[in-house]
Short mmCIF file of C-alpha atoms in Angstrom, two decimals:
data_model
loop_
_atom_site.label_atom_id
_atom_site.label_comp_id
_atom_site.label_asym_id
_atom_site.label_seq_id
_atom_site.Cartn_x
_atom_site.Cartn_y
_atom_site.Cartn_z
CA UNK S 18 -6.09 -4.93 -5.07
CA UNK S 19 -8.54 -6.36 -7.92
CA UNK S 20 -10.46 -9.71 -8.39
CA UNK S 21 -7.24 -11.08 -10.27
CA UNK S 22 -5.38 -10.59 -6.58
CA UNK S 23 -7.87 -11.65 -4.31
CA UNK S 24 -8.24 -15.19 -6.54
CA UNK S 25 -4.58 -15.36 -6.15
CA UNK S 26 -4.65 -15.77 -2.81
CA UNK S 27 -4.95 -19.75 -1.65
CA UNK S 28 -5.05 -21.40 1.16
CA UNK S 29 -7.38 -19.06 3.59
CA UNK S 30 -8.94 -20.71 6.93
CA UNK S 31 -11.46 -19.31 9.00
CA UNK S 32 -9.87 -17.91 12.19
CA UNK S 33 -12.00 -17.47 15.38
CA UNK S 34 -13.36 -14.02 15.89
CA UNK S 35 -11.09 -11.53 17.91
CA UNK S 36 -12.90 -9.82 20.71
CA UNK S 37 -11.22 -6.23 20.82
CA UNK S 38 -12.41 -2.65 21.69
CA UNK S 39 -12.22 -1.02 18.37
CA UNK S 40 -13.51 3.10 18.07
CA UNK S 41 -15.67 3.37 14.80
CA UNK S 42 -16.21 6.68 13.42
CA UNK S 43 -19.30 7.34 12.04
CA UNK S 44 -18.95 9.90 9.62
CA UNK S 45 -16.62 9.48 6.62
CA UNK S 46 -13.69 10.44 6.71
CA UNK S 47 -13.07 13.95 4.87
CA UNK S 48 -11.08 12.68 1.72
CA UNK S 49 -10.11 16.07 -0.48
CA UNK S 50 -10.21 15.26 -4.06
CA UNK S 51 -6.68 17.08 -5.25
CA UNK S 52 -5.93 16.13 -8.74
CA UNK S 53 -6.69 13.37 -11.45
CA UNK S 54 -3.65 11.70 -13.27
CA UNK S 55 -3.84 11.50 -17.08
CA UNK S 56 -2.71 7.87 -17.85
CA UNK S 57 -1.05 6.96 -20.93
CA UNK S 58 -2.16 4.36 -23.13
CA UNK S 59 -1.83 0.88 -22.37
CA UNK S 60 -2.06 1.58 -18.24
CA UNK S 61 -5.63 1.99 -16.84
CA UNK S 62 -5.37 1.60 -12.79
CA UNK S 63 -3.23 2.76 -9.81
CA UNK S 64 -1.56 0.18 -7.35
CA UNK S 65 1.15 1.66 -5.49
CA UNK S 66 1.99 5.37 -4.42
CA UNK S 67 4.63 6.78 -1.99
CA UNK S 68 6.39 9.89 -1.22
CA UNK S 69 9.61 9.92 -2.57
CA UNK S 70 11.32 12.25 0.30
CA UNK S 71 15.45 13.01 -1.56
CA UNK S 72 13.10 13.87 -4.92
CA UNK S 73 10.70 15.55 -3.19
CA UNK S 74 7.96 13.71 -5.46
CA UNK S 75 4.88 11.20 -5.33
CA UNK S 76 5.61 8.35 -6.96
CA UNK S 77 2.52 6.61 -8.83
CA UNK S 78 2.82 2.76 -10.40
CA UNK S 79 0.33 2.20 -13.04
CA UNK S 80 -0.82 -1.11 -14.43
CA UNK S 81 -2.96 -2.61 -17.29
CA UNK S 82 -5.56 -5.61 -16.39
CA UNK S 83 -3.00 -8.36 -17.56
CA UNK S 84 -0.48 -6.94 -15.31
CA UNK S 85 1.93 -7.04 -18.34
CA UNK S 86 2.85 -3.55 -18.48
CA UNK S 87 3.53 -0.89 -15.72
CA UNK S 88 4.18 2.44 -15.72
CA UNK S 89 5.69 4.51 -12.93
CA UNK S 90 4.97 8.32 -12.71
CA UNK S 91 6.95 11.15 -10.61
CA UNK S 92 4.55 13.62 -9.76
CA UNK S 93 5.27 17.58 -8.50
CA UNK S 94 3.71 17.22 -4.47
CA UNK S 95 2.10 20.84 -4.62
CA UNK S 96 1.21 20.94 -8.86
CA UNK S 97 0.26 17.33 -9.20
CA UNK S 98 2.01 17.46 -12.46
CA UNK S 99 3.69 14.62 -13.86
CA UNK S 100 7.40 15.37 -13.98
CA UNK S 101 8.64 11.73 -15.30
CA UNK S 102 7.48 8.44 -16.13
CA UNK S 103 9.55 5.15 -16.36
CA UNK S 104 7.50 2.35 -18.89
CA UNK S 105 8.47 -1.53 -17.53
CA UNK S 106 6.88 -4.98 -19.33
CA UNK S 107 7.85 -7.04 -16.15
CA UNK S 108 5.11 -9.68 -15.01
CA UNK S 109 7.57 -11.78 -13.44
CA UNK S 110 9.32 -9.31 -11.63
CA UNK S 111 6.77 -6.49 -11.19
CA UNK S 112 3.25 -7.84 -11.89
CA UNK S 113 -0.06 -6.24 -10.42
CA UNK S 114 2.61 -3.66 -8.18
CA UNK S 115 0.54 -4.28 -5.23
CA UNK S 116 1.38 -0.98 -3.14
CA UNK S 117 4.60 0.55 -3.48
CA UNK S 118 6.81 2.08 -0.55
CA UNK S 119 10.03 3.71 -0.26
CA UNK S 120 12.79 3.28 1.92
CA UNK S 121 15.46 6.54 2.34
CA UNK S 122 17.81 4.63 3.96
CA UNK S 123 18.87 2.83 0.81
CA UNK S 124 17.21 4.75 -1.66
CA UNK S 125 14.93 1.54 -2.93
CA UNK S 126 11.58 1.58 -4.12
CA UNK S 127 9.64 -1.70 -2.78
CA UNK S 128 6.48 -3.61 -4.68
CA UNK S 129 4.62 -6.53 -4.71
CA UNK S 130 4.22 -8.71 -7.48
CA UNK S 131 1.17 -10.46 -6.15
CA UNK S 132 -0.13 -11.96 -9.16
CA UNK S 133 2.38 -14.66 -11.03
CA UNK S 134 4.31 -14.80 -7.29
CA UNK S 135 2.55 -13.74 -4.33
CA UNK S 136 5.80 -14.53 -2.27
CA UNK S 137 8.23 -11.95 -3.67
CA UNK S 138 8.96 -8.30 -3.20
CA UNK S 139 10.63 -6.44 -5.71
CA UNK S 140 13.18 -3.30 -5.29
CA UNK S 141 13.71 -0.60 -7.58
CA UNK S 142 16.55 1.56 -7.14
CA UNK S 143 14.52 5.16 -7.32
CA UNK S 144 17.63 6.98 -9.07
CA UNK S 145 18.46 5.12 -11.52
CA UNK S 146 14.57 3.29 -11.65
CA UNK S 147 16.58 -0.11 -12.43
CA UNK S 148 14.58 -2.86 -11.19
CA UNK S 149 16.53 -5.18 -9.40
CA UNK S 150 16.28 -8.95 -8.38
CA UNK S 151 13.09 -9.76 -6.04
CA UNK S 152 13.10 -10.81 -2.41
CA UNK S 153 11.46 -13.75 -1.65
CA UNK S 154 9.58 -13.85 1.72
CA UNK S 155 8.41 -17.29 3.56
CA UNK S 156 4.79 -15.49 3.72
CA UNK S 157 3.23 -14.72 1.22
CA UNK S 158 2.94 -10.49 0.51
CA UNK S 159 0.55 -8.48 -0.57
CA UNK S 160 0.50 -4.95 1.22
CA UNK S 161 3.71 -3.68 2.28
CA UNK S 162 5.40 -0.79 3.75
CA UNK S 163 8.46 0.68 5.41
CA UNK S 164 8.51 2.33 8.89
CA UNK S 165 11.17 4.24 8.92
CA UNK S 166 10.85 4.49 12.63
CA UNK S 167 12.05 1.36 13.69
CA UNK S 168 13.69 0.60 10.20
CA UNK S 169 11.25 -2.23 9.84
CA UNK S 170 8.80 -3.47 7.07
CA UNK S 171 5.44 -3.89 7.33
CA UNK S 172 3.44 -6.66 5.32
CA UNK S 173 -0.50 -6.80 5.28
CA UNK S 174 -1.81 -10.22 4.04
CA UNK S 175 -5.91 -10.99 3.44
CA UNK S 176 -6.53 -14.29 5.69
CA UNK S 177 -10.35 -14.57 5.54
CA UNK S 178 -13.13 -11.97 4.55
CA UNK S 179 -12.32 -9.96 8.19
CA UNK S 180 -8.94 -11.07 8.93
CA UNK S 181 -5.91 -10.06 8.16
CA UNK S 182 -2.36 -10.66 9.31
CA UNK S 183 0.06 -8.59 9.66
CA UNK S 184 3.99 -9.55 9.91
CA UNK S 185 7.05 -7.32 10.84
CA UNK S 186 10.30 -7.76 9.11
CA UNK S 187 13.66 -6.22 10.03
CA UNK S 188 15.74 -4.14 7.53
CA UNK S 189 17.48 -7.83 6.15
CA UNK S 190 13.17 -9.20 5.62
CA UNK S 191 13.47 -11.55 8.94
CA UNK S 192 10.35 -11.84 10.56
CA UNK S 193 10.68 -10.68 13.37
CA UNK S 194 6.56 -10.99 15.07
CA UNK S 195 3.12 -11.90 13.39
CA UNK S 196 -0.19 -10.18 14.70
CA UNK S 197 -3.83 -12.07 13.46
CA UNK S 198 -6.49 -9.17 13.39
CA UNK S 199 -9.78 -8.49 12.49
CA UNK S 200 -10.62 -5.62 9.90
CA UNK S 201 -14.30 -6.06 10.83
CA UNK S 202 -15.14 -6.17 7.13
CA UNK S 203 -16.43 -8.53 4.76
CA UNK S 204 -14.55 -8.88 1.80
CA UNK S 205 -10.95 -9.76 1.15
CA UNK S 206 -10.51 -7.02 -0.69
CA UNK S 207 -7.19 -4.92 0.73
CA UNK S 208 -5.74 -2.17 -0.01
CA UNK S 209 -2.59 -0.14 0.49
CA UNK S 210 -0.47 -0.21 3.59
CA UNK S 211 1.47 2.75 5.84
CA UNK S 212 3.98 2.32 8.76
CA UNK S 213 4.86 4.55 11.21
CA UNK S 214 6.57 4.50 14.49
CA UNK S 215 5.46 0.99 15.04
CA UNK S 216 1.52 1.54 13.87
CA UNK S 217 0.06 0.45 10.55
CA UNK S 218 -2.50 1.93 8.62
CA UNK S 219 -4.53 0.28 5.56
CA UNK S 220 -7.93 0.41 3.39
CA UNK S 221 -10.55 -2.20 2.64
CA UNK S 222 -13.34 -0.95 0.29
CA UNK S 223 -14.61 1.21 2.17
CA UNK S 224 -12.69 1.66 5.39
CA UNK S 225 -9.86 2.90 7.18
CA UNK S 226 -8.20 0.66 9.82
CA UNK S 227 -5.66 1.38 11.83
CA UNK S 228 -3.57 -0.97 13.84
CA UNK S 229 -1.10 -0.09 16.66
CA UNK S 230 2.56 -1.51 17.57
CA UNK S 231 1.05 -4.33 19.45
CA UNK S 232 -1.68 -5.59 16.70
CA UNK S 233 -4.21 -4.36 18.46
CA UNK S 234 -7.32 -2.42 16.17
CA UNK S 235 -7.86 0.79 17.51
CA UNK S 236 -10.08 2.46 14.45
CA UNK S 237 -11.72 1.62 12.00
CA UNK S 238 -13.24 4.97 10.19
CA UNK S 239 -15.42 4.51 6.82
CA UNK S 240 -14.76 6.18 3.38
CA UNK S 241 -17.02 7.54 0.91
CA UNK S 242 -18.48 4.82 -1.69
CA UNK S 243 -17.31 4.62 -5.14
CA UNK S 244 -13.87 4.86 -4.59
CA UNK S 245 -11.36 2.65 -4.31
CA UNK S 246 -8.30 3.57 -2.34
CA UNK S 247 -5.33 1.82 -3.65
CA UNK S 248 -2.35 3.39 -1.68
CA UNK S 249 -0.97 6.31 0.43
CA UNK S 250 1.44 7.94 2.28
CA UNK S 251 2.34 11.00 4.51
CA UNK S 252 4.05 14.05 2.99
CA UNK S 253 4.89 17.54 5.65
CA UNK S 254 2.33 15.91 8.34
CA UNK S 255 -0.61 15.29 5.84
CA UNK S 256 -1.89 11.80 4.46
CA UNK S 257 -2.25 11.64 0.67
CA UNK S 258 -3.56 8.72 -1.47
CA UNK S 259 -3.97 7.16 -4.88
CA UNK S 260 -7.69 6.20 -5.80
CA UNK S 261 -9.04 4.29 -8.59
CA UNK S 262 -12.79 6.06 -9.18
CA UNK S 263 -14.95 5.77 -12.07
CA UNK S 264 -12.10 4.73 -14.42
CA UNK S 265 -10.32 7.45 -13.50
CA UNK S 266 -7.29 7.92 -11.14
CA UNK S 267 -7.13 10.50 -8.70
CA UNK S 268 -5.04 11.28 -5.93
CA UNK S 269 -7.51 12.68 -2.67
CA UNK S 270 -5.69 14.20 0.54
CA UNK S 271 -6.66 13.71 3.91
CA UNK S 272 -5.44 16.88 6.36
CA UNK S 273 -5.84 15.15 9.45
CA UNK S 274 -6.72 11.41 11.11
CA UNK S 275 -9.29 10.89 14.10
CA UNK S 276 -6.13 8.86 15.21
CA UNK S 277 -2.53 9.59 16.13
CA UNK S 278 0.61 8.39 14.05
CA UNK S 279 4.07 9.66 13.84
CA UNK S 280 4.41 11.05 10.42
#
């Protein structure tokens, strides 16, 4: 998530401080630098990234600073090759692509537009990569993600500089609970979002935080510095992400969490 994002979002109130037992770790976490993606021209950031589990690829979405053009790229899991790439000019529809996630029960691609209308969320059928009409949520959505778990989604809003909320949507986008936590951090910058067996996972600039089924912060485990980790998601039991470094993108990989999630 960029400046243009984060001056999107209206409306934020200060929220009293939670008082929680959260485990820091002190050491960064060991982020594996894997690959870099060549872009082509007229895309020069990463949003979203999944794992695409029937293809058996990573999927990357792409953006230019306008948020005018987007470009999604299948890329080989072990070669980190680009195997296809679908071009879109959707602002309306797609926008800033504001994480991307993937649900195998229907086969949909899911993004957030969170630039012209921070209440939508937009599916792409990954077959036939036809984007198809957006959702439109009563909250407004900025980080989202499937769990394919509980068959729920996942949606990660910035409230104030620490606080986030979090709501939970069945598979028709009811809300179905709403958790207020505290990212201990200090700039509404947030980025990507993961679900799993009822726990959430998601960056800020330099953190990991993890959340459990009840809302409750259990970790919160730094990053190196000068990287800005956009999205992620698990593929055969390890955590892989898309990061926007230096003006380049690169996806890192992450063997193992100092926290437990179904994967």
């Amino acid at each position: 998530m960029d400046q243009g994002v984060i001056d999107y979002i209206a409306n934020v109130f200060d929220i009293p401080k939670l008082t929680q037992h959260v485990s820091a770790v002190q050491m960064p976490l060991p982020l594996s630098r894997l690959a870099e993606i060549p872009l082509d021209a007229g895309v020069n950031q990463c949003q979203g990234f999944c794992y695409n589990s029937k293809k058996d690829v990573f999927v990357l979405a792409c953006i230019n600073s306008e948020n005018t053009k987007q470009i999604i790229y299948e890329i080989n899991p072990t070669t980190f090759k680009i195997v296809a790439k679908y071009e879109y000019s959707h602002k309306k529809l797609l926008g800033h692509m504001n994480t991307l996630t993937y649900n195998p029960n229907n086969n949909r691609y899911y993004t957030t537009n969170a630039v012209v209308d921070g209440y939508i969320v937009t599916p792409i059928e990954a077959d036939s990569m036809i984007v198809e009409a957006p959702i439109r949520l009563k909250e407004k959505v900025f980080n989202f993600a499937f769990d394919k778990d509980r068959n729920e989604y996942v949606s990660i809003v910035p409230l104030t500089n620490s606080h986030r909320t979090i709501n939970y949507y069945d598979s028709n986008f009811n809300k179905i609970k709403t958790y207020k936590i505290d990212a201990e951090h200090t700039d509404l910058n947030n980025n990507g979002a993961y679900a799993g067996n009822g726990n959430a996972i998601f960056t800020t600039l330099t953190t990991f935080v993890f959340v459990d089924e009840e809302g409750v912060v259990k970790n919160i485990s730094p990053y190196t510095s000068g990287m800005e980790v956009e999205d992620m998601d698990y593929r055969n039991g390890q955590m892989y992400m898309a990061v926007n470094r230096k003006g380049k993108v690169e996806i890192y990989g992450l063997p193992s969490l100092p926290f437990s999630v179904n994967a």
